[in-house]
Tab-separated table of C-alpha atoms in Angstrom:
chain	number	residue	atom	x	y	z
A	22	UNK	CA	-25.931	-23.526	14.382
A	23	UNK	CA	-24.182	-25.466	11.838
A	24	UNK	CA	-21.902	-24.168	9.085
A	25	UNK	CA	-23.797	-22.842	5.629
A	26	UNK	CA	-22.469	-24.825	2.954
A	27	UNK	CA	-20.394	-23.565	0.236
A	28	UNK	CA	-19.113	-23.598	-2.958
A	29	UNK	CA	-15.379	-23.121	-3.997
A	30	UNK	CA	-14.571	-19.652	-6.466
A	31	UNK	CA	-11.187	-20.572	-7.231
A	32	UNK	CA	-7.751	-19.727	-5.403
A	33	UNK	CA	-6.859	-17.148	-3.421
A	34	UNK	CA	-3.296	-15.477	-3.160
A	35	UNK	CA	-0.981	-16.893	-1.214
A	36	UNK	CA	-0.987	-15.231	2.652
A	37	UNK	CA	2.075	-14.443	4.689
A	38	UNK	CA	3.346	-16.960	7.149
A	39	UNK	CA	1.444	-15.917	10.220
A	40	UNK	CA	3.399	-14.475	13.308
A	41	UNK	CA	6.453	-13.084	12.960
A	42	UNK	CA	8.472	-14.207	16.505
A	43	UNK	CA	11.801	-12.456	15.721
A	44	UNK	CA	10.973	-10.182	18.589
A	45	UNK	CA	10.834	-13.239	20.842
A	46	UNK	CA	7.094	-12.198	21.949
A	47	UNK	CA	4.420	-15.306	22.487
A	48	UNK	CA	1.882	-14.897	20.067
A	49	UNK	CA	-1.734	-15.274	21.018
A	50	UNK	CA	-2.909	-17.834	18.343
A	51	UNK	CA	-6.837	-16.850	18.351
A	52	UNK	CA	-5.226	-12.926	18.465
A	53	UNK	CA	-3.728	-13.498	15.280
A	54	UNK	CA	-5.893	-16.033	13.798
A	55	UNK	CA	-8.194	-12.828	13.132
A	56	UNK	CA	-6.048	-10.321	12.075
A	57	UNK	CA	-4.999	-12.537	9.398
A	58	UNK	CA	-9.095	-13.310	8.895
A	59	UNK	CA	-9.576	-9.444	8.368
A	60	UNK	CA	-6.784	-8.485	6.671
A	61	UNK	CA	-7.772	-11.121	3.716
A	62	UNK	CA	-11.013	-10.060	3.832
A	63	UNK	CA	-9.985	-6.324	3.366
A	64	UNK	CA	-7.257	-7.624	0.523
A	65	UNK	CA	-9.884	-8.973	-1.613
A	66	UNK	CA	-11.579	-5.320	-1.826
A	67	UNK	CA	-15.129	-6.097	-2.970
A	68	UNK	CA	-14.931	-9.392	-3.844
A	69	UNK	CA	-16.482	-11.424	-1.046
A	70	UNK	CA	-15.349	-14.792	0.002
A	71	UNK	CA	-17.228	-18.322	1.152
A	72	UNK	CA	-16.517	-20.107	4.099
A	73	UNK	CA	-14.573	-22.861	2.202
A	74	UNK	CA	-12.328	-20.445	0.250
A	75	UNK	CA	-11.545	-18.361	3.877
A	76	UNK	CA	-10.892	-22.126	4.978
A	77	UNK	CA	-8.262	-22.701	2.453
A	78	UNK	CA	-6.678	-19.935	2.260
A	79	UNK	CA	-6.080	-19.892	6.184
A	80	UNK	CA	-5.474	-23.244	6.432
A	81	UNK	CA	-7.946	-22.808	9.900
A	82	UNK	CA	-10.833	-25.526	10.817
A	83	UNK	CA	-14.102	-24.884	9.244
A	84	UNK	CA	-15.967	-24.897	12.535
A	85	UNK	CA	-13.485	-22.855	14.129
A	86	UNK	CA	-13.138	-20.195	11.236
A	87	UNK	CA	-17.259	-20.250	11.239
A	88	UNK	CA	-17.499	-19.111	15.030
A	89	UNK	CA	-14.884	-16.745	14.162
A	90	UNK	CA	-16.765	-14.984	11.576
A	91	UNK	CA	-19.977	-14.970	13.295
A	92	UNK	CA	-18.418	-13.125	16.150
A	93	UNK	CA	-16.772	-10.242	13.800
A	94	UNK	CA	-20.351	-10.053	12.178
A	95	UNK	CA	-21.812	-9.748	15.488
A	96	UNK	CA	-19.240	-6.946	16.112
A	97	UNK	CA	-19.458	-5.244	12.724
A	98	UNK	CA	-16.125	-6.128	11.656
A	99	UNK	CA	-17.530	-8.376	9.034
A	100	UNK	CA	-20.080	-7.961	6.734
A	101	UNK	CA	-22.075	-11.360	5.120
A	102	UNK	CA	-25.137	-11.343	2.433
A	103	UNK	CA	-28.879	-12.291	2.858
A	104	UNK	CA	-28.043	-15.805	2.815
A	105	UNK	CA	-24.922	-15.819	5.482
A	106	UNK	CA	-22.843	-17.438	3.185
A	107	UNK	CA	-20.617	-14.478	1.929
A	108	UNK	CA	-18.410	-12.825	3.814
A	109	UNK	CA	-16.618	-9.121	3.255
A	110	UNK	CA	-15.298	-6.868	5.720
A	111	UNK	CA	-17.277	-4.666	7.776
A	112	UNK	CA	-17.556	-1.025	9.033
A	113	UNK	CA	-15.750	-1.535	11.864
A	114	UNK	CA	-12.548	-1.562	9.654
A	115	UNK	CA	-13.268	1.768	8.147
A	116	UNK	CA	-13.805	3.558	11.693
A	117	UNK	CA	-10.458	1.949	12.797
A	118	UNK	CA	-8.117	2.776	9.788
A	119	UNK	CA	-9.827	6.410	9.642
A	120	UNK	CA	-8.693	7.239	13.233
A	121	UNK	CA	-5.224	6.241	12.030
A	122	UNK	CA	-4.820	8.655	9.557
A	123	UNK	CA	-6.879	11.251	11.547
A	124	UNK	CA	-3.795	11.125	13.979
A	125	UNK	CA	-1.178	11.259	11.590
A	126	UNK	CA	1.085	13.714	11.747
A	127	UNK	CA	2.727	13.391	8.580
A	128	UNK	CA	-0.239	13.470	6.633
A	129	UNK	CA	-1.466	16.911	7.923
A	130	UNK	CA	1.513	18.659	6.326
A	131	UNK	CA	1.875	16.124	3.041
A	132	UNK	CA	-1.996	16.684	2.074
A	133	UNK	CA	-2.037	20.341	1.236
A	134	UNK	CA	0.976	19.854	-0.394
A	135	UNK	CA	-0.602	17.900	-2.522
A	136	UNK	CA	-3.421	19.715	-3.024
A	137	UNK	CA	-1.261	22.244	-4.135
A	138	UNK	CA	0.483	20.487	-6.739
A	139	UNK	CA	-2.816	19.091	-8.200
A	140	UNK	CA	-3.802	22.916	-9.122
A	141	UNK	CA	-0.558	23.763	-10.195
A	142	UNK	CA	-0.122	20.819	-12.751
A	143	UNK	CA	-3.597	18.526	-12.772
A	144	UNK	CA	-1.550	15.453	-12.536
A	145	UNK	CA	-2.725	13.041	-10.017
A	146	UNK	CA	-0.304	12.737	-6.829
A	147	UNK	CA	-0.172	10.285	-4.113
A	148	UNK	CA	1.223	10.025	-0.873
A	149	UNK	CA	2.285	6.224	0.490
A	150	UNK	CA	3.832	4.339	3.461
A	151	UNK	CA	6.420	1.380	3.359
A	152	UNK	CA	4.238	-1.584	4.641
A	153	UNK	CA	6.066	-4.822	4.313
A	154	UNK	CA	6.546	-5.864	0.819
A	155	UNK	CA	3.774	-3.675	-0.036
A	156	UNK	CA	3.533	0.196	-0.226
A	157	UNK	CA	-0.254	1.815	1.406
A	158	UNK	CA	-1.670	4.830	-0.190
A	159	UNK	CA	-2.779	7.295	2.402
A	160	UNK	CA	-3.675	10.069	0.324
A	161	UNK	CA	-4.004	10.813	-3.266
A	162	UNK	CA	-5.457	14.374	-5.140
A	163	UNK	CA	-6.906	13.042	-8.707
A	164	UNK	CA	-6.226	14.912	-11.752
A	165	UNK	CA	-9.248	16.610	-13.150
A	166	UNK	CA	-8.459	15.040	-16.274
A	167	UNK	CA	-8.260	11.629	-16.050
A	168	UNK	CA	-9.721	9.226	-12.999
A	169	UNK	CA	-7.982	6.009	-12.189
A	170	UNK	CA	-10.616	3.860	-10.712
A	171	UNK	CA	-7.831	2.417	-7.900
A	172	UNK	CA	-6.755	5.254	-6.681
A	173	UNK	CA	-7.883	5.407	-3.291
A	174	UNK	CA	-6.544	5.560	0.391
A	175	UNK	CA	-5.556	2.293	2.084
A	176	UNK	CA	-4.895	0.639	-1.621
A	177	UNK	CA	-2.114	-1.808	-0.899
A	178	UNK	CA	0.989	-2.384	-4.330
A	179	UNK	CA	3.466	-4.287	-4.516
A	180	UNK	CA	6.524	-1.790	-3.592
A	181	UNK	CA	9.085	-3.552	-6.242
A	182	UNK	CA	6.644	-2.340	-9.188
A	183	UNK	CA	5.893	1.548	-8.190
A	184	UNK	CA	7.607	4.320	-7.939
A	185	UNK	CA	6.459	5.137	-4.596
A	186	UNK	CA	7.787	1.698	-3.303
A	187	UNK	CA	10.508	1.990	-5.377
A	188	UNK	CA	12.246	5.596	-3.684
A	189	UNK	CA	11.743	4.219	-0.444
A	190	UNK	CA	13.543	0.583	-1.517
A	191	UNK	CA	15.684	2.635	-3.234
A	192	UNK	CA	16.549	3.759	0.748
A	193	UNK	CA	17.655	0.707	1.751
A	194	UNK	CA	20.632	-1.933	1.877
A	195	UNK	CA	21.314	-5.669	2.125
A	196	UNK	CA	18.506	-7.061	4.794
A	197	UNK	CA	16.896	-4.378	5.407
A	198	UNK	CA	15.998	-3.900	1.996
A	199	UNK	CA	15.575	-8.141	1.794
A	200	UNK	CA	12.701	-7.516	4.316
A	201	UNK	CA	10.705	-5.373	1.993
A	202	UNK	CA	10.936	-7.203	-1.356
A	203	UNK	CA	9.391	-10.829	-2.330
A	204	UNK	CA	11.088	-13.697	-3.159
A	205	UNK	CA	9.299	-13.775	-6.070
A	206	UNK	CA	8.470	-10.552	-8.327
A	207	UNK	CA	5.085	-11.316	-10.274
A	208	UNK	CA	4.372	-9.060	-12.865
A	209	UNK	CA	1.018	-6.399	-12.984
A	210	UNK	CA	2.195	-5.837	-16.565
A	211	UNK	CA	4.472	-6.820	-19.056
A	212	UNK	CA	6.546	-3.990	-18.157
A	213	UNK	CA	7.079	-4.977	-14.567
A	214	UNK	CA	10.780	-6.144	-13.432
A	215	UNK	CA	10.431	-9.061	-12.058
A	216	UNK	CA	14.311	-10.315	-12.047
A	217	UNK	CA	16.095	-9.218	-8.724
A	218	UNK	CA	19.014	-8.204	-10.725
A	219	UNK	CA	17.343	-6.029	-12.990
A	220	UNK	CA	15.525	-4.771	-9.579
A	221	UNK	CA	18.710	-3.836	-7.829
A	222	UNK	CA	19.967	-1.942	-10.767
A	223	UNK	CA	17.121	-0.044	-11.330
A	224	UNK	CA	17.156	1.070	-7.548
A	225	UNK	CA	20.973	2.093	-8.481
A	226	UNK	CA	19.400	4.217	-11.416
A	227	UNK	CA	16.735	5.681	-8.642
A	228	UNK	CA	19.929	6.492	-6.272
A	229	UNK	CA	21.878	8.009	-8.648
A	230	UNK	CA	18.861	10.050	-10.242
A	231	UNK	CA	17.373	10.903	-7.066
A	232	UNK	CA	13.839	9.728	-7.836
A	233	UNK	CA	12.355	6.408	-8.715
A	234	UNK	CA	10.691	5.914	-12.011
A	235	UNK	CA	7.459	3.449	-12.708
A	236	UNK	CA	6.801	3.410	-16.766
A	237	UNK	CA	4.139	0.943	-16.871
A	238	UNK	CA	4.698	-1.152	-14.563
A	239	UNK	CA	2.139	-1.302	-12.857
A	240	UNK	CA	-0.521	0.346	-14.588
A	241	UNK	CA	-0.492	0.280	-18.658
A	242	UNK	CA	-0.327	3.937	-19.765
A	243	UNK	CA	1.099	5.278	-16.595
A	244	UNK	CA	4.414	6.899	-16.312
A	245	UNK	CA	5.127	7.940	-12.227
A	246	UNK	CA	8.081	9.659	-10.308
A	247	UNK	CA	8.057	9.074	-6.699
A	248	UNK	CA	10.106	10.920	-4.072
A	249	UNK	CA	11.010	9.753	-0.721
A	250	UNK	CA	10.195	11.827	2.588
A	251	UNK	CA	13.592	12.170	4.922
A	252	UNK	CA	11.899	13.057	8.096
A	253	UNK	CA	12.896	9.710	9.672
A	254	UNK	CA	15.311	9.355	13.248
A	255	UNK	CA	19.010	9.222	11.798
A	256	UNK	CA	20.104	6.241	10.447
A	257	UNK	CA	16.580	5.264	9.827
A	258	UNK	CA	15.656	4.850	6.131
A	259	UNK	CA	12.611	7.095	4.997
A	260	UNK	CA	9.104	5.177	5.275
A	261	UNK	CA	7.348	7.356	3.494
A	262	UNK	CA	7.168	8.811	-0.257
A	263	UNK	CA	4.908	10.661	-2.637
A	264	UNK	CA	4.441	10.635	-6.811
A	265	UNK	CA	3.014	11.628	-9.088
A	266	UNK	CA	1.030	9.631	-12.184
A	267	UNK	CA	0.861	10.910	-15.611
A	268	UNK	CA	-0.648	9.317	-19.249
A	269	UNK	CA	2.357	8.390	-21.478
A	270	UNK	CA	0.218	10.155	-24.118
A	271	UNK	CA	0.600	13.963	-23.015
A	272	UNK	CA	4.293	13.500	-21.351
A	273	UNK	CA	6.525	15.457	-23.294
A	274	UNK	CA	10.027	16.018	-21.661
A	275	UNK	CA	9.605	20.068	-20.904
A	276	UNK	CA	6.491	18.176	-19.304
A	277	UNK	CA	8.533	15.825	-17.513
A	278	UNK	CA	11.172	18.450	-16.582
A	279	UNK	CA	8.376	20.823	-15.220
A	280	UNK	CA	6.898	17.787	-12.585
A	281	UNK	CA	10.180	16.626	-11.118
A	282	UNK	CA	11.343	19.983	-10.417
A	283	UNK	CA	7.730	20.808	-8.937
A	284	UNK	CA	8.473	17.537	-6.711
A	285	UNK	CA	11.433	18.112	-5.897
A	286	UNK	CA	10.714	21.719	-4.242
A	287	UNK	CA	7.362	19.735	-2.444
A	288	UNK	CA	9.695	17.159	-1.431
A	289	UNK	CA	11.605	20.056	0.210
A	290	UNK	CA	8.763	21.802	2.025
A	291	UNK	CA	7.084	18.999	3.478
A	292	UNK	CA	10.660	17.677	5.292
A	293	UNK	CA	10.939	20.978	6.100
A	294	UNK	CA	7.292	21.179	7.988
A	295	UNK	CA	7.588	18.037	9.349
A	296	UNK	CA	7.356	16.936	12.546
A	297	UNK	CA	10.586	14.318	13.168
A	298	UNK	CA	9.781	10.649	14.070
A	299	UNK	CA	10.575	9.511	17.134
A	300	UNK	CA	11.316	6.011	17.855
A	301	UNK	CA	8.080	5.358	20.067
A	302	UNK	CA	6.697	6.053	16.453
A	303	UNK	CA	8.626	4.274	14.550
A	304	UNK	CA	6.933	1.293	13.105
């Protein structure tokens, strides 16, 4: 069957340079020719993609991408329209990245915690996971009082501009904190850093104040305080944090006072609860 045509709906964001060899094992080219297929389908949430754009972005033969796809669809791994020209990802996905965090450990002692502090203050609290230069949301209890419309589990952000991403980059030094931040720092609001100097001594502020800080920038209105999780192997820098988001309108600094101490002492039970990483889990 030959290829639907297609017509171009403008660029997509740059994708990683696929395969990472460092650890000196062969990569199977058609292996990771579709995890980078799925993984920019699931990046551009539900906004699905033509043939051509999947094309360009992948840099990957039409005819070759085309068979690709149909086989995922086949599969339920991708999703396409009535007309099989656009393309989204499929169910599949969702079964797969459920049974991760149904086997979580961490998670099971982080999410009542949670829970805990959302009827104790009504502020809406996440908990993330250091992902690359990115920073995945694996739980989050809404306020009752306002809703953010992106706050849901697996949403990937840009670890330089929150302040879950920033208390774990705050946990690391020279390359191994090169590894988790872009070269370049593009902005999700005016108020996002996006110098590396002015990055690196805001993560000295974090350090020194024992918390990261996001005010506004990533999301206009938002002021967040996010709290790394020490449960990792020694000498390991924590992977995961939690925060907590409240409007700029009704934070007031007894407010302000009253959440970080309340994070501070959740921060404190869940390391305590914890079950320590091993290496074998160490990602």
């Amino acid at each position: 069957m030959a290829a639907p045509s297609d017509d171009a709906q403008g660029p997509l964001p740059p994708q990683p340079a696929p395969g990472d060899k460092s650890s000196g094992v062969r990569e199977v080219k058609s292996a990771a020719r579709t995890l980078e297929l799925l993984e920019l389908l699931a990046s551009r949430q539900n906004r699905p993609a033509r043939l051509r754009e999947l094309t360009e972005a992948l840099g990957v033969p039409r005819s070759s991408l085309y068979a690709l796809l149909r086989t995922l669809t086949k599969h339920g791994w991708v999703r396409t329209d009535a007309s099989g020209t656009m393309y989204g990802i499929g169910i599949r996905a969702l079964l797969v990245g459920t049974s991760y965090l149904d086997t979580d450990p961490h998670l099971r002692i982080v999410k009542p915690v949670l829970d805990e502090l959302g009827e104790k203050l009504d502020e809406t609290f996440h908990f993330g996971r250091l992902d690359g230069f990115d920073v995945v949301y694996l739980a989050t209890r809404e306020s009752s009082q306002y809703l953010r419309p992106y706050s849901r589990v697996g949403r990937r952000l840009p670890a330089y501009c929150t302040a879950l991403g920033k208390a774990l980059l705050a946990e690391r030094h020279g390359t191994e904190l090169d590894r988790h931040v872009p070269e370049e720092l593009a902005p999700s609001t005016p108020h996002t850093i996006t110098g590396r100097d002015a990055l690196a001594a805001d993560l000295d502020r974090t350090r020194e104040r024992g918390h990261a800080v996001d005010i506004e920038e990533n999301s206009l209105g938002l002021h967040c305080f996010g709290f790394a999780l020490r449960y990792a192997p020694e000498g390991r820098p924590a992977r995961d944090a939690i925060s907590c988001s409240v409007p700029l309108a009704r934070l007031t600094p007894d407010r302000e006072a009253e959440i970080v101490t309340a994070m501070r002492e959740a921060r404190a039970r869940i390391e305590r609860g914890a079950p320590p990483i091993t290496e074998d889990m160490w990602v």
